mmCIF file of C-alpha atoms and ligand atoms in Angstrom:
data_model
loop_
_atom_site.group_PDB
_atom_site.id
_atom_site.type_symbol
_atom_site.label_atom_id
_atom_site.label_comp_id
_atom_site.label_asym_id
_atom_site.label_seq_id
_atom_site.Cartn_x
_atom_site.Cartn_y
_atom_site.Cartn_z
ATOM 1 C CA UNK A 1 87.453 85.339 102.713
ATOM 2 C CA UNK A 2 87.448 86.024 98.998
ATOM 3 C CA UNK A 3 90.134 88.197 97.451
ATOM 4 C CA UNK A 4 89.012 91.749 96.687
ATOM 5 C CA UNK A 5 89.846 94.086 93.833
ATOM 6 C CA UNK A 6 92.493 96.292 95.417
ATOM 7 C CA UNK A 7 92.774 99.789 93.938
ATOM 8 C CA UNK A 8 95.452 100.930 96.399
ATOM 9 C CA UNK A 9 98.098 103.350 95.137
ATOM 10 C CA UNK A 10 101.010 101.434 96.622
ATOM 11 C CA UNK A 11 101.780 98.981 97.995
ATOM 12 C CA UNK A 12 99.365 97.752 95.378
ATOM 13 C CA UNK A 13 97.689 94.655 93.960
ATOM 14 C CA UNK A 14 99.965 91.889 92.703
ATOM 15 C CA UNK A 15 99.059 89.343 90.014
ATOM 16 C CA UNK A 16 97.295 86.431 91.679
ATOM 17 C CA UNK A 17 99.385 83.919 89.717
ATOM 18 C CA UNK A 18 102.513 85.440 91.229
ATOM 19 C CA UNK A 19 101.188 85.106 94.770
ATOM 20 C CA UNK A 20 100.254 81.480 94.138
ATOM 21 C CA UNK A 21 103.686 80.674 92.739
ATOM 22 C CA UNK A 22 105.367 82.390 95.711
ATOM 23 C CA UNK A 23 103.154 80.391 98.068
ATOM 24 C CA UNK A 24 104.139 77.145 96.340
ATOM 25 C CA UNK A 25 107.818 78.022 96.608
ATOM 26 C CA UNK A 26 107.621 79.540 100.077
ATOM 27 C CA UNK A 27 108.980 76.626 102.117
ATOM 28 C CA UNK A 28 111.345 75.174 99.587
ATOM 29 C CA UNK A 29 112.640 77.006 96.517
ATOM 30 C CA UNK A 30 113.392 74.525 93.722
ATOM 31 C CA UNK A 31 116.070 72.094 94.960
ATOM 32 C CA UNK A 32 117.586 74.473 97.507
ATOM 33 C CA UNK A 33 115.810 72.937 100.502
ATOM 34 C CA UNK A 34 114.985 76.368 101.867
ATOM 35 C CA UNK A 35 112.907 79.478 101.351
ATOM 36 C CA UNK A 36 114.348 82.288 99.231
ATOM 37 C CA UNK A 37 114.056 84.387 102.397
ATOM 38 C CA UNK A 38 116.557 82.118 104.133
ATOM 39 C CA UNK A 39 119.209 82.120 101.420
ATOM 40 C CA UNK A 40 122.531 83.864 101.708
ATOM 41 C CA UNK A 41 122.674 86.718 99.258
ATOM 42 C CA UNK A 42 126.196 85.491 98.449
ATOM 43 C CA UNK A 43 125.010 82.002 97.431
ATOM 44 C CA UNK A 44 125.039 80.839 93.811
ATOM 45 C CA UNK A 45 121.342 79.954 94.024
ATOM 46 C CA UNK A 46 120.427 83.460 95.111
ATOM 47 C CA UNK A 47 122.726 85.103 92.570
ATOM 48 C CA UNK A 48 120.785 83.269 89.842
ATOM 49 C CA UNK A 49 117.504 84.735 91.152
ATOM 50 C CA UNK A 50 119.044 88.211 91.259
ATOM 51 C CA UNK A 51 120.533 87.970 87.758
ATOM 52 C CA UNK A 52 117.269 86.602 86.375
ATOM 53 C CA UNK A 53 115.327 89.573 87.772
ATOM 54 C CA UNK A 54 117.779 92.073 86.280
ATOM 55 C CA UNK A 55 117.818 90.337 82.906
ATOM 56 C CA UNK A 56 114.005 90.262 82.739
ATOM 57 C CA UNK A 57 113.898 93.976 83.472
ATOM 58 C CA UNK A 58 116.533 94.616 80.801
ATOM 59 C CA UNK A 59 114.564 92.564 78.302
ATOM 60 C CA UNK A 60 111.126 94.042 79.086
ATOM 61 C CA UNK A 61 112.320 97.666 79.070
ATOM 62 C CA UNK A 62 114.881 97.080 76.321
ATOM 63 C CA UNK A 63 117.566 98.687 78.474
ATOM 64 C CA UNK A 64 120.702 99.384 76.418
ATOM 65 C CA UNK A 65 123.979 97.814 77.563
ATOM 66 C CA UNK A 66 125.521 101.162 78.489
ATOM 67 C CA UNK A 67 123.008 101.493 81.320
ATOM 68 C CA UNK A 68 123.493 99.968 84.776
ATOM 69 C CA UNK A 69 120.547 98.412 86.596
ATOM 70 C CA UNK A 70 120.815 98.755 90.373
ATOM 71 C CA UNK A 71 118.513 97.048 92.876
ATOM 72 C CA UNK A 72 118.627 99.128 96.038
ATOM 73 C CA UNK A 73 116.729 100.008 99.204
ATOM 74 C CA UNK A 74 115.520 103.309 100.621
ATOM 75 C CA UNK A 75 112.504 103.753 98.341
ATOM 76 C CA UNK A 76 111.925 106.454 95.779
ATOM 77 C CA UNK A 77 112.280 108.922 98.641
ATOM 78 C CA UNK A 78 115.831 107.709 99.232
ATOM 79 C CA UNK A 79 116.550 108.534 95.593
ATOM 80 C CA UNK A 80 115.243 112.090 96.123
ATOM 81 C CA UNK A 81 118.511 112.510 98.062
ATOM 82 C CA UNK A 82 120.626 110.074 96.033
ATOM 83 C CA UNK A 83 119.981 111.897 92.742
ATOM 84 C CA UNK A 84 121.579 115.186 93.869
ATOM 85 C CA UNK A 85 124.269 113.362 95.867
ATOM 86 C CA UNK A 86 125.284 111.481 92.719
ATOM 87 C CA UNK A 87 124.774 114.195 90.089
ATOM 88 C CA UNK A 88 124.424 117.711 91.437
ATOM 89 C CA UNK A 89 127.510 119.838 90.955
ATOM 90 C CA UNK A 90 126.699 123.289 89.558
ATOM 91 C CA UNK A 91 122.909 123.326 89.339
ATOM 92 C CA UNK A 92 119.881 121.200 88.499
ATOM 93 C CA UNK A 93 116.411 121.886 87.061
ATOM 94 C CA UNK A 94 113.302 120.407 88.658
ATOM 95 C CA UNK A 95 109.807 120.151 87.217
ATOM 96 C CA UNK A 96 107.263 120.573 90.004
ATOM 97 C CA UNK A 97 104.322 118.466 88.863
ATOM 98 C CA UNK A 98 103.025 117.103 92.169
ATOM 99 C CA UNK A 99 103.667 116.228 95.777
ATOM 100 C CA UNK A 100 106.540 113.804 95.158
ATOM 101 C CA UNK A 101 108.151 116.077 92.545
ATOM 102 C CA UNK A 102 108.008 118.935 95.021
ATOM 103 C CA UNK A 103 109.458 116.792 97.804
ATOM 104 C CA UNK A 104 112.307 115.703 95.518
ATOM 105 C CA UNK A 105 113.068 119.330 94.661
ATOM 106 C CA UNK A 106 113.092 120.372 98.318
ATOM 107 C CA UNK A 107 115.368 117.459 99.182
ATOM 108 C CA UNK A 108 117.799 118.385 96.390
ATOM 109 C CA UNK A 109 118.107 121.931 97.747
ATOM 110 C CA UNK A 110 120.062 120.494 100.679
ATOM 111 C CA UNK A 111 122.832 119.542 98.268
ATOM 112 C CA UNK A 112 123.227 122.441 95.887
ATOM 113 C CA UNK A 113 121.616 125.028 93.617
ATOM 114 C CA UNK A 114 118.233 123.940 92.297
ATOM 115 C CA UNK A 115 115.951 125.783 89.898
ATOM 116 C CA UNK A 116 112.251 125.151 89.421
ATOM 117 C CA UNK A 117 111.991 124.791 85.634
ATOM 118 C CA UNK A 118 108.188 124.724 85.581
ATOM 119 C CA UNK A 119 105.407 124.152 88.089
ATOM 120 C CA UNK A 120 101.690 123.364 88.195
ATOM 121 C CA UNK A 121 101.494 123.895 91.956
ATOM 122 C CA UNK A 122 99.394 127.064 91.574
ATOM 123 C CA UNK A 123 96.641 125.112 89.827
ATOM 124 C CA UNK A 124 96.656 122.440 92.538
ATOM 125 C CA UNK A 125 98.600 120.059 90.261
ATOM 126 C CA UNK A 126 95.465 119.387 88.173
ATOM 127 C CA UNK A 127 97.701 119.106 85.108
ATOM 128 C CA UNK A 128 101.391 118.746 84.364
ATOM 129 C CA UNK A 129 103.388 121.908 83.718
ATOM 130 C CA UNK A 130 104.261 122.850 80.147
ATOM 131 C CA UNK A 131 107.054 124.915 78.602
ATOM 132 C CA UNK A 132 109.826 122.871 80.119
ATOM 133 C CA UNK A 133 113.301 123.965 79.163
ATOM 134 C CA UNK A 134 116.541 122.857 80.681
ATOM 135 C CA UNK A 135 119.015 125.560 81.587
ATOM 136 C CA UNK A 136 122.081 125.124 79.320
ATOM 137 C CA UNK A 137 124.807 123.411 81.336
ATOM 138 C CA UNK A 138 122.427 122.105 84.023
ATOM 139 C CA UNK A 139 123.627 118.878 85.635
ATOM 140 C CA UNK A 140 120.223 117.304 84.943
ATOM 141 C CA UNK A 141 116.534 118.030 84.545
ATOM 142 C CA UNK A 142 114.252 116.116 86.876
ATOM 143 C CA UNK A 143 110.684 115.018 86.160
ATOM 144 C CA UNK A 144 108.104 112.741 87.746
ATOM 145 C CA UNK A 145 106.584 110.929 84.788
ATOM 146 C CA UNK A 146 103.355 109.983 86.596
ATOM 147 C CA UNK A 147 101.927 111.943 89.512
ATOM 148 C CA UNK A 148 100.393 109.227 91.646
ATOM 149 C CA UNK A 149 98.385 111.465 93.973
ATOM 150 C CA UNK A 150 96.837 113.780 91.359
ATOM 151 C CA UNK A 151 96.376 111.224 88.583
ATOM 152 C CA UNK A 152 98.387 113.100 85.975
ATOM 153 C CA UNK A 153 101.215 112.164 83.649
ATOM 154 C CA UNK A 154 103.308 113.757 80.927
ATOM 155 C CA UNK A 155 101.824 112.965 77.507
ATOM 156 C CA UNK A 156 105.244 113.624 75.965
ATOM 157 C CA UNK A 157 108.719 113.919 77.416
ATOM 158 C CA UNK A 158 110.481 117.282 77.481
ATOM 159 C CA UNK A 159 113.415 117.576 75.082
ATOM 160 C CA UNK A 160 116.399 118.326 77.299
ATOM 161 C CA UNK A 161 119.388 116.996 75.396
ATOM 162 C CA UNK A 162 122.281 117.318 76.074
ATOM 163 C CA UNK A 163 121.107 117.900 79.663
ATOM 164 C CA UNK A 164 120.421 114.435 81.141
ATOM 165 C CA UNK A 165 116.782 113.725 81.943
ATOM 166 C CA UNK A 166 116.259 112.130 85.373
ATOM 167 C CA UNK A 167 112.865 110.549 85.991
ATOM 168 C CA UNK A 168 110.970 109.266 88.993
ATOM 169 C CA UNK A 169 108.909 106.567 87.280
ATOM 170 C CA UNK A 170 107.643 104.912 90.465
ATOM 171 C CA UNK A 171 104.011 104.765 89.430
ATOM 172 C CA UNK A 172 104.196 104.148 85.697
ATOM 173 C CA UNK A 173 107.357 102.165 85.005
ATOM 174 C CA UNK A 174 106.594 99.156 82.763
ATOM 175 C CA UNK A 175 103.069 100.418 82.044
ATOM 176 C CA UNK A 176 103.789 101.689 78.535
ATOM 177 C CA UNK A 177 106.646 101.549 76.038
ATOM 178 C CA UNK A 178 109.487 103.817 77.096
ATOM 179 C CA UNK A 179 112.640 104.692 75.230
ATOM 180 C CA UNK A 180 115.286 104.349 77.935
ATOM 181 C CA UNK A 181 117.749 106.184 75.692
ATOM 182 C CA UNK A 182 115.835 109.393 76.334
ATOM 183 C CA UNK A 183 116.878 109.254 80.001
ATOM 184 C CA UNK A 184 120.066 109.668 81.965
ATOM 185 C CA UNK A 185 118.510 108.080 85.036
ATOM 186 C CA UNK A 186 115.224 106.316 85.748
ATOM 187 C CA UNK A 187 114.289 105.232 89.241
ATOM 188 C CA UNK A 188 111.231 103.665 90.824
ATOM 189 C CA UNK A 189 110.053 102.290 94.127
ATOM 190 C CA UNK A 190 108.874 98.766 93.337
ATOM 191 C CA UNK A 191 105.602 98.749 95.245
ATOM 192 C CA UNK A 192 103.401 100.126 92.471
ATOM 193 C CA UNK A 193 104.217 98.361 89.256
ATOM 194 C CA UNK A 194 107.225 96.108 89.848
ATOM 195 C CA UNK A 195 106.671 94.035 92.975
ATOM 196 C CA UNK A 196 106.534 94.387 96.742
ATOM 197 C CA UNK A 197 107.796 97.339 98.791
ATOM 198 C CA UNK A 198 111.406 97.344 99.935
ATOM 199 C CA UNK A 199 113.060 97.333 96.529
ATOM 200 C CA UNK A 200 114.104 100.417 94.581
ATOM 201 C CA UNK A 201 115.172 100.126 90.944
ATOM 202 C CA UNK A 202 117.711 102.597 89.539
ATOM 203 C CA UNK A 203 118.638 102.578 85.846
ATOM 204 C CA UNK A 204 121.577 104.861 85.173
ATOM 205 C CA UNK A 205 123.592 105.622 82.051
ATOM 206 C CA UNK A 206 127.190 104.640 82.737
ATOM 207 C CA UNK A 207 128.736 107.957 81.729
ATOM 208 C CA UNK A 208 126.840 109.591 84.616
ATOM 209 C CA UNK A 209 128.636 107.432 87.193
ATOM 210 C CA UNK A 210 131.712 108.703 88.996
ATOM 211 C CA UNK A 211 130.267 112.117 89.874
ATOM 212 C CA UNK A 212 129.088 111.434 93.424
ATOM 213 C CA UNK A 213 130.110 113.835 96.123
ATOM 214 C CA UNK A 214 132.620 112.410 98.597
ATOM 215 C CA UNK A 215 130.255 112.273 101.568
ATOM 216 C CA UNK A 216 127.599 110.235 99.718
ATOM 217 C CA UNK A 217 126.649 107.221 101.852
ATOM 218 C CA UNK A 218 127.972 104.099 100.138
ATOM 219 C CA UNK A 219 124.509 102.512 99.962
ATOM 220 C CA UNK A 220 123.277 105.542 97.988
ATOM 221 C CA UNK A 221 126.374 105.844 95.811
ATOM 222 C CA UNK A 222 125.408 104.503 92.375
ATOM 223 C CA UNK A 223 129.053 104.096 91.325
ATOM 224 C CA UNK A 224 129.894 101.978 94.374
ATOM 225 C CA UNK A 225 126.705 99.964 94.004
ATOM 226 C CA UNK A 226 127.360 99.393 90.292
ATOM 227 C CA UNK A 227 130.868 98.127 91.079
ATOM 228 C CA UNK A 228 129.457 95.804 93.751
ATOM 229 C CA UNK A 229 126.611 94.442 91.620
ATOM 230 C CA UNK A 230 124.119 96.087 94.050
ATOM 231 C CA UNK A 231 125.541 93.880 96.808
ATOM 232 C CA UNK A 232 127.744 96.165 98.848
ATOM 233 C CA UNK A 233 125.490 94.981 101.652
ATOM 234 C CA UNK A 234 122.466 92.712 101.860
ATOM 235 C CA UNK A 235 119.970 93.577 99.117
ATOM 236 C CA UNK A 236 116.197 93.170 99.685
ATOM 237 C CA UNK A 237 116.491 89.528 98.670
ATOM 238 C CA UNK A 238 112.874 88.407 98.872
ATOM 239 C CA UNK A 239 111.484 91.569 97.253
ATOM 240 C CA UNK A 240 113.881 91.020 94.347
ATOM 241 C CA UNK A 241 112.698 87.417 93.961
ATOM 242 C CA UNK A 242 109.064 88.594 93.987
ATOM 243 C CA UNK A 243 109.863 91.308 91.444
ATOM 244 C CA UNK A 244 111.342 88.573 89.247
ATOM 245 C CA UNK A 245 108.098 86.590 89.454
ATOM 246 C CA UNK A 246 106.108 89.731 88.549
ATOM 247 C CA UNK A 247 108.372 90.383 85.566
ATOM 248 C CA UNK A 248 107.962 86.777 84.415
ATOM 249 C CA UNK A 249 104.217 87.308 84.661
ATOM 250 C CA UNK A 250 104.494 90.498 82.620
ATOM 251 C CA UNK A 251 106.485 88.708 79.940
ATOM 252 C CA UNK A 252 103.845 85.974 79.830
ATOM 253 C CA UNK A 253 101.175 88.671 79.301
ATOM 254 C CA UNK A 254 103.026 89.663 76.126
ATOM 255 C CA UNK A 255 105.372 92.249 77.636
ATOM 256 C CA UNK A 256 105.078 96.011 77.831
ATOM 257 C CA UNK A 257 103.347 96.555 74.464
ATOM 258 C CA UNK A 258 100.589 94.119 75.361
ATOM 259 C CA UNK A 259 100.122 95.462 78.884
ATOM 260 C CA UNK A 260 100.022 99.001 77.466
ATOM 261 C CA UNK A 261 97.074 98.016 75.251
ATOM 262 C CA UNK A 262 95.321 96.557 78.294
ATOM 263 C CA UNK A 263 96.169 99.593 80.434
ATOM 264 C CA UNK A 264 94.688 101.930 77.832
ATOM 265 C CA UNK A 265 91.576 99.792 77.663
ATOM 266 C CA UNK A 266 91.169 99.878 81.475
ATOM 267 C CA UNK A 267 91.728 103.631 81.726
ATOM 268 C CA UNK A 268 89.344 104.293 78.815
ATOM 269 C CA UNK A 269 86.591 102.339 80.565
ATOM 270 C CA UNK A 270 86.874 104.605 83.608
ATOM 271 C CA UNK A 271 87.444 107.939 81.862
ATOM 272 C CA UNK A 272 84.630 107.326 79.365
ATOM 273 C CA UNK A 273 82.290 106.606 82.220
ATOM 274 C CA UNK A 274 83.471 109.697 84.166
ATOM 275 C CA UNK A 275 83.010 111.914 81.102
ATOM 276 C CA UNK A 276 79.378 110.830 80.787
ATOM 277 C CA UNK A 277 78.472 110.578 84.457
ATOM 278 C CA UNK A 278 76.174 113.153 86.016
ATOM 279 C CA UNK A 279 77.435 112.354 89.510
ATOM 280 C CA UNK A 280 81.173 111.721 89.223
ATOM 281 C CA UNK A 281 83.798 113.797 87.461
ATOM 282 C CA UNK A 282 87.499 113.277 86.807
ATOM 283 C CA UNK A 283 89.802 115.784 88.527
ATOM 284 C CA UNK A 284 92.862 115.675 86.253
ATOM 285 C CA UNK A 285 93.061 117.835 83.153
ATOM 286 C CA UNK A 286 92.163 115.712 80.133
ATOM 287 C CA UNK A 287 95.451 116.250 78.301
ATOM 288 C CA UNK A 288 97.464 115.009 81.296
ATOM 289 C CA UNK A 289 95.338 112.113 82.465
ATOM 290 C CA UNK A 290 97.230 109.193 83.958
ATOM 291 C CA UNK A 291 96.726 105.625 82.766
ATOM 292 C CA UNK A 292 97.641 104.322 86.207
ATOM 293 C CA UNK A 293 95.869 106.517 88.772
ATOM 294 C CA UNK A 294 92.374 107.744 87.970
ATOM 295 C CA UNK A 295 91.232 110.526 90.330
ATOM 296 C CA UNK A 296 87.582 111.501 90.601
ATOM 297 C CA UNK A 297 84.961 112.857 92.968
ATOM 298 C CA UNK A 298 81.287 113.688 93.306
ATOM 299 C CA UNK A 299 81.810 117.218 94.576
ATOM 300 C CA UNK A 300 80.277 116.341 97.926
ATOM 301 C CA UNK A 301 82.495 114.961 100.670
ATOM 302 C CA UNK A 302 79.810 112.942 102.437
ATOM 303 C CA UNK A 303 78.823 111.292 99.162
ATOM 304 C CA UNK A 304 82.468 110.504 98.370
ATOM 305 C CA UNK A 305 82.802 108.836 101.766
ATOM 306 C CA UNK A 306 79.593 106.841 101.244
ATOM 307 C CA UNK A 307 80.850 105.714 97.839
ATOM 308 C CA UNK A 308 84.216 104.570 99.197
ATOM 309 C CA UNK A 309 82.524 102.686 102.039
ATOM 310 C CA UNK A 310 79.904 100.954 99.873
ATOM 311 C CA UNK A 311 82.462 100.083 97.217
ATOM 312 C CA UNK A 312 84.585 98.357 99.875
ATOM 313 C CA UNK A 313 81.533 96.395 101.036
ATOM 314 C CA UNK A 314 81.290 95.186 97.451
ATOM 315 C CA UNK A 315 84.876 94.001 97.186
ATOM 316 C CA UNK A 316 86.231 97.180 95.554
ATOM 317 C CA UNK A 317 88.836 98.342 98.055
ATOM 318 C CA UNK A 318 91.144 101.276 98.735
ATOM 319 C CA UNK A 319 89.358 103.787 96.514
ATOM 320 C CA UNK A 320 89.794 106.667 98.944
ATOM 321 C CA UNK A 321 91.863 109.482 97.467
ATOM 322 C CA UNK A 322 95.114 110.668 99.013
ATOM 323 C CA UNK A 323 94.727 112.711 102.188
ATOM 324 C CA UNK A 324 96.108 115.766 100.349
ATOM 325 C CA UNK A 325 93.352 115.743 97.725
ATOM 326 C CA UNK A 326 90.339 113.939 99.175
ATOM 327 C CA UNK A 327 87.885 112.437 96.698
ATOM 328 C CA UNK A 328 88.559 109.060 95.119
ATOM 329 C CA UNK A 329 91.429 107.447 93.301
ATOM 330 C CA UNK A 330 91.431 104.144 91.443
ATOM 331 C CA UNK A 331 94.973 102.908 90.940
ATOM 332 C CA UNK A 332 94.901 100.478 88.055
ATOM 333 C CA UNK A 333 98.479 99.289 87.682
ATOM 334 C CA UNK A 334 99.521 96.402 85.455
ATOM 335 C CA UNK A 335 98.258 93.763 87.888
ATOM 336 C CA UNK A 336 94.679 95.096 87.942
ATOM 337 C CA UNK A 337 92.624 92.934 85.588
ATOM 338 C CA UNK A 338 90.119 94.451 83.137
ATOM 339 C CA UNK A 339 87.398 92.628 85.094
ATOM 340 C CA UNK A 340 88.237 94.701 88.193
ATOM 341 C CA UNK A 341 87.755 97.957 86.301
ATOM 342 C CA UNK A 342 84.545 96.660 84.700
ATOM 343 C CA UNK A 343 83.194 95.791 88.123
ATOM 344 C CA UNK A 344 84.160 99.246 89.433
ATOM 345 C CA UNK A 345 82.458 101.055 86.543
ATOM 346 C CA UNK A 346 79.298 99.016 86.907
ATOM 347 C CA UNK A 347 79.272 99.688 90.664
ATOM 348 C CA UNK A 348 79.706 103.428 89.993
ATOM 349 C CA UNK A 349 76.791 103.389 87.552
ATOM 350 C CA UNK A 350 74.656 101.575 90.098
ATOM 351 C CA UNK A 351 75.643 104.022 92.855
ATOM 352 C CA UNK A 352 74.840 106.937 90.555
ATOM 353 C CA UNK A 353 71.419 105.502 89.746
ATOM 354 C CA UNK A 354 70.649 105.107 93.440
ATOM 355 C CA UNK A 355 71.302 108.823 94.047
ATOM 356 C CA UNK A 356 68.226 109.468 91.855
HETATM 357 C C1 PLP B 414 104.982 106.287 95.805
HETATM 358 C C2 PLP B 414 105.829 107.299 95.159
HETATM 359 C C3 PLP B 414 106.981 107.812 95.783
HETATM 360 C C4 PLP B 414 107.379 107.422 97.178
HETATM 361 O O1 PLP B 414 107.921 106.157 97.151
HETATM 362 P P1 PLP B 414 108.633 105.495 98.431
HETATM 363 O O2 PLP B 414 109.141 104.221 97.869
HETATM 364 O O3 PLP B 414 107.560 105.342 99.465
HETATM 365 O O4 PLP B 414 109.708 106.405 98.903
HETATM 366 C C5 PLP B 414 107.742 108.709 95.079
HETATM 367 N N1 PLP B 414 107.412 109.099 93.832
HETATM 368 C C6 PLP B 414 106.301 108.644 93.219
HETATM 369 C C7 PLP B 414 105.982 109.107 91.838
HETATM 370 C C8 PLP B 414 105.483 107.722 93.864
HETATM 371 O O5 PLP B 414 104.386 107.260 93.249
#
C-alpha cells in the first residue's frame, strides 16, 4: 500500500523522513542497545534526547531564557484547566473564537470569575472576533491563535500589555514566525504541528510561576513541573523523542521562516483556487483565513460527501470537515508537502469539471 496525502486535522501527517528515521532507530537507538520506548526516563541517554528536543524548540521559536519550556501530558484540553488553576485569581478575559476557545472558557469558569472579552459565536465562528480589550487588572487574556475547526486565525495579536496574553497555539505553533515575548503563556497539543499525540508543550514566562492554587494537581502545576524539569513523573518519552526528530526536520527545512514561506505558498494555492471555483467556496472570512486549516464546501451535502469519498479513492485522505461544521477541511500543517496541495487542487478542478 502506497502512502496517501493525509489532510487530517490531528493527529496529522508527519514528515516521511522522520518516520523512516524512527523506523531505523526503533529496535536499537544509537549505542543504547534498546528502543527509546524502553529507556528509563531517568537515564542519561534519555535525558540527552529530552534536552535536545527542548533546545531545538528554544532555537526554532527563539524562546527567551526567562521562559520555561515544559513537556507535559493531558493535551491542550488538560491546559484548559491548568491555565486557570495556575493563573486565575481575581478574573480572566477569554476571547471566544471557536469550539476550543469556548470549551477553554467554560472550563475556566469552574475556577473563578471569567469574562468573555469578545466572541464570534453568533456568526458561527466564520471569522475571529475584533475589538479585543483586556480588562485592566485581569489575570490574563486568553486567545486561540488558530481555530482548527473553522479554519480561522488572528491576523494580528491583540495588544493586552500589561495583562499577560495566554495562547492556545495547538494548530499553528511553528507554522509562522512568532514573537514569544508577546505572550505570558503559549501551549499546544503536539499532534498537529509538533509530533505525535500524547505530548503537550507549555511555554511560560517565569514571573507567572508561583501563582497556582493550592489544590492544583502536581502534574498540572507549572511551578512544580518547572522545578522537576517536567519529570515529576514519567513524561511521554517516545512522543518527546519523535517531536525532537520533527524539530530536527524543521530545522533542516530552513526553520520557521522557510516553512512559513512554504505554508503561505500552500495556502495560496488552495485559496486562489477556491476564490475562482464555481463549485467550491471557502467558508472562513477572508481577513481571518487560516494558513493551516482550509475549510470549504460545495453548498450541497451529497456533493460534499461524494467529493470526500472520491478524493480518498485518489489518495487524498481525511478531507471531511469537523462534525460540528460539515463540509470539507484540508489541514496543511508543516509536514504537508506542496505536492500534496497541488494534487488536491488538481483533483478539485477535475471534480468540478465532471459536475458539468
Ligand atoms: C486539537 C486542538 C485542541 C484539543 O487538543 P487535545 O490535545 O486533543 O486536548 C485544543 N485547541 C486547539 C486549537 C486544537 O486545535
